[in-house]
C-alpha positions as MATLAB code, in Angstrom:
seq = 'XXXXXXXXXXXXXXXXXXXXXXXXXXXXXXXXXXXXXXXXXXXXXXXXXXXXXXXXXXXXXXXXXXXXXXXXXXXXXXXXXXXXXXXXXXXXXXXXXXXXXXXXXXXXXXXXXXXXXXXXXXXXXXXXXXXXXXXXXXXXXXXXXXXXXXXXXXXXXXXXXXXXXXXXXXXXXXXXXXXXXXXXXXXXXXXXXXXXXXXXXXXXXXXXXXXXXXX';
ca = [
       3.544   -4.256   -9.230;
       3.238   -0.502   -9.716;
       6.599    0.070  -11.408;
       9.004   -2.020  -13.499;
      12.573   -1.702  -14.711;
      15.041   -3.886  -16.611;
      18.810   -3.364  -16.494;
      22.082   -4.935  -17.557;
      22.890   -6.252  -14.080;
      23.558   -4.938  -10.581;
      24.765   -6.396   -7.260;
      22.401   -7.009   -4.368;
      23.587   -3.855   -2.587;
      21.891   -1.742   -5.262;
      18.496   -3.167   -4.237;
      18.972   -1.513   -0.855;
      19.591    1.813   -2.589;
      16.407    1.369   -4.609;
      14.456    0.757   -1.396;
      15.511    4.220   -0.207;
      13.982    6.015   -3.212;
      11.188    8.314   -1.922;
       7.763    6.817   -2.507;
       8.941    3.217   -2.932;
       7.242    0.784   -0.533;
       8.677   -2.572   -1.642;
      11.466   -3.668   -3.986;
      11.614   -7.122   -5.600;
      14.867   -7.712   -7.508;
      14.860  -10.760   -9.752;
      16.461  -12.444  -12.735;
      14.679  -12.245  -16.089;
      16.395  -14.296  -18.809;
      15.281  -14.848  -22.437;
      14.779  -18.465  -23.478;
      13.917  -20.735  -26.365;
      12.072  -24.034  -25.963;
      11.545  -27.142  -28.073;
       7.922  -28.221  -27.973;
       6.385  -31.058  -30.055;
       4.006  -29.708  -32.669;
       5.732  -26.352  -33.176;
       7.555  -25.750  -36.438;
      10.081  -23.517  -34.704;
      11.172  -23.158  -31.069;
       8.945  -21.199  -28.710;
      10.435  -18.015  -27.289;
       9.856  -16.412  -23.936;
      11.506  -15.725  -20.622;
      12.564  -17.393  -17.378;
      11.892  -15.400  -14.208;
      13.269  -16.054  -10.754;
      11.109  -16.857   -7.744;
      12.168  -16.278   -4.119;
      14.795  -18.715   -2.854;
      12.140  -20.881   -1.175;
      10.258  -21.348   -4.453;
       7.077  -19.633   -3.250;
       4.855  -18.418   -6.084;
       4.312  -14.968   -4.610;
       2.270  -12.784   -6.954;
       1.182  -15.742   -9.084;
      -2.034  -17.781   -9.062;
      -1.378  -21.522   -8.938;
      -3.825  -23.335  -11.239;
      -2.549  -26.927  -11.141;
       0.290  -28.850   -9.562;
       2.508  -27.266   -6.895;
       5.295  -24.702   -6.511;
       8.807  -25.854   -7.481;
      10.813  -27.597   -4.791;
      13.944  -25.473   -4.115;
      15.820  -28.697   -3.311;
      15.287  -29.838   -6.924;
      17.116  -27.496   -9.275;
      15.227  -28.639  -12.382;
      11.649  -27.868  -11.273;
       9.698  -24.944  -12.717;
       6.174  -23.604  -12.978;
       4.942  -22.473  -16.393;
       2.293  -20.103  -17.667;
      -0.996  -21.992  -17.724;
      -2.055  -20.719  -21.159;
       1.080  -22.269  -22.705;
       0.599  -25.492  -20.736;
      -3.023  -25.752  -21.875;
      -2.079  -25.107  -25.512;
       0.437  -27.978  -25.445;
      -1.335  -30.355  -23.027;
       1.473  -30.113  -20.467;
       0.826  -31.692  -17.079;
       2.718  -31.637  -13.756;
       5.719  -33.913  -14.032;
       6.216  -33.425  -17.780;
       9.732  -32.563  -19.026;
      10.522  -29.485  -21.098;
      13.753  -28.586  -22.886;
      14.893  -24.965  -23.018;
      17.964  -22.941  -23.933;
      19.093  -20.441  -21.302;
      22.222  -18.315  -21.645;
      23.353  -20.388  -24.608;
      23.010  -23.784  -22.932;
      20.370  -26.459  -23.260;
      18.592  -27.586  -20.097;
      16.059  -30.310  -19.403;
      13.555  -29.066  -16.835;
      10.481  -30.572  -15.224;
       7.089  -28.891  -14.875;
       5.889  -28.803  -11.261;
       2.811  -26.661  -11.795;
       0.901  -24.160  -13.923;
       0.285  -20.565  -12.926;
      -1.398  -17.371  -14.035;
       0.453  -14.056  -13.792;
      -0.862  -10.469  -13.832;
       2.229   -9.526  -15.857;
       1.458  -12.124  -18.532;
      -2.307  -12.132  -19.020;
      -1.419  -11.792  -22.694;
       1.860  -13.688  -23.358;
       3.974  -11.516  -25.662;
       7.126  -12.825  -27.285;
       9.990  -11.347  -29.265;
       8.902   -8.650  -31.706;
       5.653   -8.047  -29.820;
       4.107  -11.303  -31.034;
       1.124  -12.375  -28.929;
       0.687  -16.158  -28.737;
      -0.455  -18.776  -26.232;
       1.294  -21.540  -28.194;
       4.548  -19.848  -29.128;
       5.431  -17.870  -25.978;
       6.682  -19.709  -22.902;
       7.046  -17.978  -19.547;
       8.423  -20.057  -16.707;
       9.474  -19.408  -13.124;
      12.058  -21.181  -10.979;
      13.745  -20.510   -7.606;
      16.386  -17.835   -7.950;
      19.415  -19.960   -6.931;
      18.590  -22.501   -9.645;
      18.107  -19.849  -12.329;
      21.216  -17.945  -11.229;
      23.319  -21.090  -11.531;
      22.127  -21.604  -15.117;
      22.604  -17.998  -16.239;
      25.708  -16.867  -14.331;
      23.708  -14.327  -12.305;
      24.796  -15.366   -8.825;
      24.636  -12.393   -6.470;
      23.242  -10.043   -9.110;
      19.880   -9.155  -10.638;
      18.724   -7.642  -13.927;
      15.050   -6.858  -13.338;
      13.076   -5.188  -10.537;
       9.435   -4.621   -9.686;
       8.180   -2.079   -7.162;
       5.095   -1.142   -5.215;
       4.552    2.462   -4.168;
       3.501    3.958   -0.870;
       0.003    5.405   -0.721;
      -0.026    8.915   -2.159;
       3.496    8.634   -3.569;
       4.415   10.491   -6.754;
       4.904    8.012   -9.590;
       6.958   10.489  -11.605;
       9.326   11.216   -8.710;
       9.774    7.510   -7.946;
      10.558    6.713  -11.583;
      13.143    9.500  -11.703;
      14.735    8.284   -8.469;
      14.948    4.696   -9.719;
      16.559    5.818  -12.979;
      19.154    7.853  -11.074;
      20.164    4.840   -8.976;
      20.410    2.562  -12.018;
      22.117    5.030  -14.354;
      25.506    3.341  -13.851;
      24.081   -0.197  -13.987;
      22.600   -0.195  -17.466;
      19.081    0.746  -16.454;
      16.754    0.744  -19.462;
      14.269    3.227  -18.002;
      11.744    2.554  -15.259;
       8.070    2.659  -16.238;
       4.641    2.220  -14.712;
       1.822   -0.148  -15.672;
       0.738    1.934  -18.655;
       3.927    0.889  -20.477;
       3.748   -2.766  -19.404;
       2.784   -4.679  -22.547;
       0.321   -7.167  -21.108;
      -1.388   -4.447  -19.059;
      -1.701   -2.347  -22.200;
      -3.342   -5.213  -24.102;
      -5.768   -5.854  -21.221;
      -6.683   -2.166  -21.073;
      -7.298   -1.983  -24.823;
      -9.423   -5.136  -24.679;
     -11.577   -3.676  -21.898;
     -11.986   -0.419  -23.837;
     -13.161   -2.357  -26.900;
     -15.621   -4.333  -24.802;
     -16.960   -1.100  -23.331;
     -17.647    0.234  -26.833;
     -19.338   -3.009  -27.873;
     -21.478   -3.104  -24.729;
     -22.581    0.539  -24.689;
     -22.190    2.598  -27.859;
     -23.008   -0.082  -30.445;
     -26.306   -1.164  -28.760;
     -27.328    2.470  -28.484;
     -26.684    2.900  -32.197;
     -28.878   -0.064  -33.077;
];
């Protein structure tokens, strides 16, 4: 995505208003809910987030590494971030217990994915960890039923039209969400994982160019 925003919550009709913001090409409203998970071998529960997929369970925008997308007919199936699955030897079909919206749920891993938004998994307090940060995705109806978010959303990603003004689009999004608890739209530069990737590439550039020249 080009732009991101988190909010308290808004009804589906607000997504149509966001689509009318000048410069916005596509709008993808979703549910983004904090979670905790019990995983063998960890001294304390993992933290992370559960993110909704389209109703049909398609893993749009994600790269499927192993397994398959979740079956929308099975409300307990999820896909998880592959780095977390690798760190804990999770395989398709394995169960995982999480707390969402104050309730404990037993879910089943259908597959492992990579995400451009979570190249570096970052948990509460800005902690970066493959072992201690769980990101999972499940079809929106299933996640909405577990979190009480039926008919509403609390997170949105956007793509922009070619040549569109990022600043104008961000201002327009914030105006629409001002009454819905919008926390301020931002572009990729403020997206945490993107920032870590950028800094890593800058460090590699220094190591590959300036340091050899010095020696």
